[in-house]
Coordinates of C-alpha atoms and ligand atoms in Angstrom, one line a residue:
X1 CA -0.1 0.0 0.0
X2 CA 1.7 3.1 -0.8
X3 CA 1.7 6.4 1.2
X4 CA 0.0 8.4 -1.0
X5 CA -3.6 6.8 -0.1
X6 CA -6.6 8.8 1.0
X7 CA -7.9 6.4 3.8
X8 CA -11.3 5.7 4.6
X9 CA -13.3 3.3 6.4
X10 CA -13.5 0.8 3.6
X11 CA -9.6 0.8 2.6
X12 CA -8.9 0.5 7.1
X13 CA -11.4 -2.5 7.3
X14 CA -9.7 -3.9 4.6
X15 CA -6.6 -4.6 6.1
X16 CA -8.2 -5.4 9.5
X17 CA -9.8 -8.5 7.2
X18 CA -7.0 -10.0 5.9
X19 CA -4.9 -13.1 7.1
X20 CA -3.0 -11.9 10.4
X21 CA 0.3 -13.4 8.7
X22 CA -0.2 -11.1 5.8
X23 CA -0.9 -7.8 7.9
X24 CA 1.8 -7.9 10.1
X25 CA 3.9 -8.6 7.1
X26 CA 3.1 -5.6 5.7
X27 CA 3.0 -3.4 8.9
X28 CA 6.3 -4.2 9.6
X29 CA 7.8 -3.5 5.7
X30 CA 6.0 -0.1 6.3
X31 CA 8.0 0.0 9.6
X32 CA 11.1 -0.8 8.2
X33 CA 11.0 1.5 5.7
X34 CA 10.7 4.5 7.9
X35 CA 12.3 3.1 11.6
X36 CA 14.9 1.1 13.2
X37 CA 12.2 -1.6 13.8
X38 CA 14.8 -2.5 17.0
X39 CA 14.2 0.7 19.0
X40 CA 11.8 1.5 20.8
X41 CA 11.2 5.6 22.4
X42 CA 10.7 5.6 26.0
X43 CA 8.1 8.0 27.8
X44 CA 7.3 8.7 31.7
X45 CA 3.6 9.7 32.6
X46 CA 3.2 11.8 35.5
X47 CA 0.2 12.9 36.8
X48 CA 0.8 16.5 38.2
X49 CA -3.1 17.0 39.1
X50 CA -5.2 14.0 39.9
X51 CA -8.5 13.6 40.4
X52 CA -11.7 15.6 40.4
X53 CA -12.2 16.0 37.1
X54 CA -15.2 17.5 35.7
X55 CA -15.5 15.4 32.9
X56 CA -17.5 12.0 32.6
X57 CA -15.1 10.0 30.2
X58 CA -16.5 6.5 31.4
X59 CA -13.2 4.7 31.5
X60 CA -11.6 7.3 33.4
X61 CA -10.9 6.4 37.0
X62 CA -10.1 10.3 37.5
X63 CA -13.5 11.5 36.6
X64 CA -15.7 13.0 39.7
X65 CA -18.8 11.3 38.5
X66 CA -17.7 8.0 39.6
X67 CA -16.7 6.3 43.1
X68 CA -13.3 4.7 42.4
X69 CA -11.0 6.2 45.3
X70 CA -8.9 8.3 43.3
X71 CA -8.7 11.6 45.7
X72 CA -8.9 15.0 44.4
X73 CA -5.5 16.2 45.1
X74 CA -4.2 19.7 44.2
X75 CA -1.8 20.4 41.5
X76 CA 1.6 19.3 42.6
X77 CA 4.8 21.3 43.5
X78 CA 7.1 22.4 40.7
X79 CA 10.2 20.5 43.0
X80 CA 8.3 17.3 43.1
X81 CA 7.2 17.8 39.2
X82 CA 11.2 18.0 38.6
X83 CA 12.3 15.2 41.0
X84 CA 10.3 13.3 39.0
X85 CA 11.4 14.6 36.1
X86 CA 15.0 13.5 37.2
X87 CA 14.3 10.0 38.0
X88 CA 12.5 9.2 34.9
X89 CA 16.0 10.2 32.9
X90 CA 17.7 8.2 35.1
X91 CA 15.7 5.4 34.6
X92 CA 16.0 6.1 30.7
X93 CA 13.1 7.7 29.7
X94 CA 13.4 10.6 26.9
X95 CA 10.3 12.4 27.3
X96 CA 8.3 13.2 30.3
X97 CA 4.6 13.8 29.9
X98 CA 2.5 15.4 32.7
X99 CA -0.9 14.7 33.0
X100 CA -3.5 16.9 34.6
X101 CA -7.3 16.0 35.5
X102 CA -9.3 19.0 34.3
X103 CA -11.8 19.8 31.3
X104 CA -9.1 22.2 30.4
X105 CA -6.2 24.6 32.2
X106 CA -7.0 28.6 34.0
X107 CA -5.0 30.7 33.5
X108 CA -3.0 30.7 36.7
X109 CA -2.9 26.4 36.3
X110 CA -0.9 27.9 33.0
X111 CA 1.4 30.2 34.8
X112 CA 2.4 26.7 36.9
X113 CA 2.4 24.4 34.1
X114 CA 4.6 26.6 31.8
X115 CA 7.6 26.2 35.0
X116 CA 7.4 22.6 35.1
X117 CA 7.4 22.3 30.8
X118 CA 10.7 24.9 31.4
X119 CA 12.0 22.8 33.9
X120 CA 11.9 19.8 32.5
X121 CA 13.4 20.6 29.2
X122 CA 16.3 22.2 31.5
X123 CA 16.8 18.7 32.8
X124 CA 17.4 17.6 29.0
X125 CA 13.7 15.6 28.4
X126 CA 11.3 16.1 25.7
X127 CA 8.2 17.6 27.3
X128 CA 4.5 16.3 26.9
X129 CA 2.0 17.9 28.6
X130 CA -2.0 16.4 28.9
X131 CA -4.5 19.1 30.4
X132 CA -7.7 18.7 28.2
X133 CA -9.3 21.2 26.1
X134 CA -7.5 24.4 25.4
X135 CA -8.7 27.9 24.9
X136 CA -7.6 30.6 22.1
X137 CA -4.1 31.6 23.0
X138 CA -3.0 28.6 25.5
X139 CA -1.3 26.3 23.3
X140 CA 0.7 29.4 22.1
X141 CA 1.7 30.2 26.0
X142 CA 2.4 26.3 26.3
X143 CA 4.8 26.6 22.7
X144 CA 6.6 30.0 24.5
X145 CA 7.1 27.7 27.7
X146 CA 8.8 25.1 25.3
X147 CA 6.4 22.5 25.0
X148 CA 7.3 19.9 22.5
X149 CA 4.1 18.0 22.6
X150 CA 0.5 17.8 23.4
X151 CA -1.4 14.4 24.0
X152 CA -5.3 15.1 23.2
X153 CA -6.8 11.3 21.8
X154 CA -9.9 11.8 20.1
X155 CA -10.0 8.5 22.1
X156 CA -12.6 6.0 19.8
X157 CA -15.0 6.7 16.9
X158 CA -16.9 10.0 16.2
X159 CA -20.0 7.8 16.3
X160 CA -19.1 5.6 19.3
X161 CA -18.0 9.0 21.3
X162 CA -21.0 9.3 22.4
X163 CA -21.7 6.4 24.4
X164 CA -18.3 7.3 26.3
X165 CA -18.1 10.8 27.0
X166 CA -21.1 13.3 27.2
X167 CA -19.3 16.7 28.9
X168 CA -17.3 17.3 25.6
X169 CA -17.9 16.8 21.9
X170 CA -15.3 14.5 19.4
X171 CA -15.6 18.3 17.9
X172 CA -14.4 19.9 20.7
X173 CA -11.6 17.8 20.4
X174 CA -10.6 18.3 16.7
X175 CA -11.1 22.2 18.0
X176 CA -7.9 21.5 20.4
X177 CA -6.1 19.5 18.1
X178 CA -5.8 22.4 15.7
X179 CA -5.0 24.7 18.2
X180 CA -2.1 23.1 19.0
X181 CA -0.7 22.6 15.6
X182 CA -1.3 26.1 14.6
X183 CA 0.7 27.0 17.7
X184 CA 3.7 24.7 16.6
X185 CA 3.2 22.0 19.4
X186 CA 3.7 18.3 18.0
X187 CA 0.5 16.8 18.1
X188 CA 0.4 13.8 20.1
X189 CA -2.8 12.0 19.5
X190 CA -4.8 8.2 19.7
X191 CA -7.6 6.3 21.6
X192 CA -8.7 3.4 23.3
X193 CA -9.4 0.1 22.4
X194 CA -11.5 -2.6 24.4
X195 CA -14.4 -0.3 25.2
X196 CA -17.1 -2.5 24.2
X197 CA -16.7 -0.9 20.4
X198 CA -17.3 -3.0 17.2
X199 CA -14.1 -3.6 14.4
X200 CA -16.0 -0.8 12.4
X201 CA -15.5 2.1 15.1
X202 CA -11.7 0.8 15.9
X203 CA -11.3 1.4 11.6
X204 CA -12.9 4.7 11.8
X205 CA -10.8 5.8 14.7
X206 CA -7.7 5.1 12.6
X207 CA -9.1 7.0 10.0
X208 CA -10.0 10.1 11.4
X209 CA -6.3 10.3 13.0
X210 CA -4.3 9.4 9.6
X211 CA -7.0 11.8 7.6
X212 CA -6.3 14.7 10.1
X213 CA -5.1 18.1 8.3
X214 CA -1.2 16.2 9.1
X215 CA -1.4 13.0 11.0
X216 CA -0.2 13.3 14.4
X217 CA 3.4 12.7 15.2
X218 CA 2.8 10.1 18.0
X219 CA -0.1 8.0 17.8
X220 CA -0.9 6.3 21.4
X221 CA -3.3 3.2 21.6
X222 CA -4.3 2.0 24.7
X223 CA -5.6 -0.8 25.7
X224 CA -8.4 0.1 28.3
X225 CA -7.4 -0.5 32.1
X226 CA -10.8 -1.4 33.5
X227 CA -11.1 0.4 37.0
X228 CA -13.6 -0.8 39.4
X229 CA -16.3 2.1 40.0
X230 CA -16.1 3.0 36.3
X231 CA -18.8 2.6 34.2
X232 CA -16.5 0.6 31.7
X233 CA -15.2 -1.4 35.1
X234 CA -17.0 -4.6 33.2
X235 CA -16.5 -4.2 29.5
X236 CA -15.8 -7.9 27.7
X237 CA -12.2 -8.2 27.0
X238 CA -10.5 -7.3 24.1
X239 CA -9.3 -10.2 21.5
X240 CA -5.2 -9.4 22.5
X241 CA -4.5 -10.5 18.5
X242 CA -7.4 -7.6 17.5
X243 CA -5.2 -5.3 19.8
X244 CA -2.2 -6.2 17.2
X245 CA -4.4 -6.0 14.2
X246 CA -5.2 -2.4 15.8
X247 CA -1.5 -1.1 15.6
X248 CA -0.6 -3.3 12.4
X249 CA -3.0 -0.9 10.9
X250 CA -2.1 1.9 12.6
X251 CA 1.3 1.9 11.3
X252 CA 0.3 1.1 8.1
X253 CA -1.9 4.2 7.9
X254 CA 0.3 6.4 9.3
X255 CA 3.6 4.7 8.1
X256 CA 6.0 8.1 9.5
X257 CA 4.2 8.4 13.2
X258 CA 5.8 6.8 16.5
X259 CA 3.1 4.3 17.2
X260 CA 2.6 4.0 21.6
X261 CA 1.9 0.9 22.9
X262 CA 0.4 2.6 25.5
X263 CA -1.6 1.9 28.7
X264 CA -2.7 -1.5 29.1
X265 CA 0.8 -3.4 28.8
X266 CA 0.6 -5.0 32.7
X267 CA -2.7 -7.0 31.7
X268 CA -0.5 -8.2 28.3
X269 CA 2.0 -11.0 28.3
X270 CA 5.5 -10.6 26.8
X271 CA 4.5 -12.8 23.9
X272 CA 1.6 -9.9 22.8
X273 CA 4.2 -7.1 23.7
X274 CA 6.5 -8.3 20.9
X275 CA 3.8 -8.6 18.6
X276 CA 2.9 -5.6 19.2
X277 CA 6.4 -4.3 18.7
X278 CA 6.6 -6.7 15.6
X279 CA 3.4 -4.7 13.9
X280 CA 5.2 -1.4 14.1
X281 CA 4.8 0.1 17.3
X282 CA 7.7 1.9 18.5
X283 CA 6.9 3.5 22.1
X284 CA 5.9 3.2 25.4
X285 CA 5.3 4.5 28.5
X286 CA 8.3 3.5 31.2
X287 CA 7.8 3.4 34.9
X288 CA 6.0 2.2 37.4
X289 CA 2.7 4.0 37.4
X290 CA 0.8 5.4 34.3
X291 CA -1.3 8.1 35.3
X292 CA -3.3 6.5 38.4
X293 CA -2.7 2.8 37.7
X294 CA 0.3 0.4 37.4
X295 CA 2.6 -0.1 34.4
X296 CA 5.4 -2.9 34.4
X297 CA 8.5 -2.4 36.7
X298 CA 10.8 -0.7 35.0
X299 CA 13.4 -3.7 35.6
X300 CA 11.0 -6.0 33.8
X301 CA 10.7 -4.1 30.6
X302 CA 14.8 -3.8 30.4
X303 CA 14.6 -8.0 30.7
X304 CA 12.0 -7.3 27.6
X305 CA 13.9 -5.0 25.6
X306 CA 17.6 -7.8 26.2
X307 CA 15.1 -10.1 25.2
X308 CA 13.8 -9.0 22.1
X309 CA 16.7 -7.4 21.3
X310 CA 15.0 -3.8 21.1
X311 CA 17.4 -0.6 22.1
X312 CA 15.7 2.4 23.7
X313 CA 15.7 5.1 21.4
X314 CA 18.1 8.7 21.8
X315 CA 15.8 11.7 22.0
X316 CA 14.0 12.3 18.2
X317 CA 13.2 15.9 18.9
X318 CA 9.6 16.5 17.9
X319 CA 10.1 16.1 13.9
X320 CA 10.8 12.5 14.9
X321 CA 7.3 11.9 16.8
Ligands
LIG401 N1 -7.9 15.1 31.1 C1 -7.2 15.1 30.1 C2 -7.9 14.7 28.7 O1 -8.6 14.1 28.9 O2 -7.6 15.1 27.7 C3 -5.7 14.5 30.1 C4 -5.5 13.3 30.8 S1 -6.5 11.9 30.4 C5 -6.4 10.8 31.8 C6 -5.1 11.0 29.1 C7 -6.2 10.0 28.6 O3 -5.8 8.9 29.4 C8 -7.3 9.9 27.8 O4 -8.0 10.6 26.9 C9 -7.7 8.7 27.7 O5 -6.9 8.1 26.3 C10 -6.5 7.6 28.7 N2 -7.1 6.9 29.6 C11 -7.5 7.2 30.9 N3 -7.8 6.4 31.5 C12 -7.8 5.4 30.2 C13 -7.7 4.0 31.2 N4 -8.4 3.7 32.2 N5 -7.7 3.1 30.4 C14 -6.7 3.3 28.9 N6 -6.5 5.0 28.9 C15 -7.6 5.7 29.8
LIG402 C1 -2.6 8.2 26.8 O1 -3.1 8.0 25.4 N1 -2.2 7.0 27.9 C2 -2.1 8.2 28.8 C3 -1.2 9.2 28.3 N2 -1.9 9.6 26.9 C4 -1.6 10.5 29.2 C5 -2.5 7.9 30.1 C6 -3.5 6.5 30.0 C7 -3.9 6.6 31.8 C8 -4.6 5.2 32.1 C9 -5.0 5.7 33.5 C10 -4.8 5.5 34.7 O2 -3.7 5.4 34.9 O3 -5.1 6.9 35.0
LIG403 FE1 -11.2 14.2 33.3 FE2 -8.9 13.4 31.4 FE3 -10.3 11.7 32.5 FE4 -11.8 12.6 31.1 S1 -9.7 11.4 30.5 S2 -12.2 12.3 33.2 S3 -11.1 14.9 31.0 S4 -8.5 13.5 33.3

């Protein structure tokens, strides 16, 4: 499949329907045209403002709408953020992603986040933030503070979106993504699999990502972490091979993007993760915690990389996603 393809649902579904081996072979061939197949980029997450979020995303342990045991905390002090960033760098991360459980930041929040971005940049890490919806002028402020990436996910297909979130629309999300792009910040945008969506929804989500005015530099593909107390606590488990297929289709449709094997690795065995790398995933979240839920321990990930002959990627810079 050439890179000039205009992606549609039918074309995406045709990829999903390929025999597994043919799909993975094609995805790996595309991957090798653009990336070293044995290098994986490593990012570390930190929740700088946890819990009490006014939005009602059905998957999220931090929504104030659900009783999940996650407390509403205050914004973390700068020095604690910088300590965490130094520890992440020492453990091998090249990018530090700061997440806040906000609908969006207010201007006073942004003053504090700007100082965090500048400080993390000085430590020598790429900076990423995920703060929710942005108002006019806020993306420019983040860029001026030195922000390299902004994460804002579409989460699922436009058709299924209303089953998952009603407090903000799919169009609101696209509007924030456009503001981020316009401000010259690299875009990190993906979604979650295993929320009860169909394959058609997964195909539509990937088409929406691949047909943005420019595809995102980073595409996080999360597997739902089903958290007790959320409406999706008992969502039916997604077949791991369907998860791998989705990674492969993302790789083929967005050949130059970093595809991140994101939340859900703790619930995946090593063989499934290896298949994800074979299918073209080339980034992970590293460190024992995602935002509020656990992630594999650093020595375990080192062991997995060693067994697979994978080396962590050097900082690629925003152009490299
Ligand atoms: N509040 C901001 C927002 O929603 O844009 C930033 C933080 S939010 C937690 C970032 C992303 O994490 C969500 O868009 C979603 O894709 C992902 N996420 C949250 N909870 C998850 C879960 N239980 N399983 C998998 N991914 C999850
Ligand atoms: C993304 O797509 N996944 C990350 C990051 N972007 C911010 C977050 C995953 C969160 C999983 C649930 C939790 O730990 O609270
Ligand atoms: Fe809030 Fe983000 Fe969680 Fe939605 S995903 S409830 S916006 S923290």
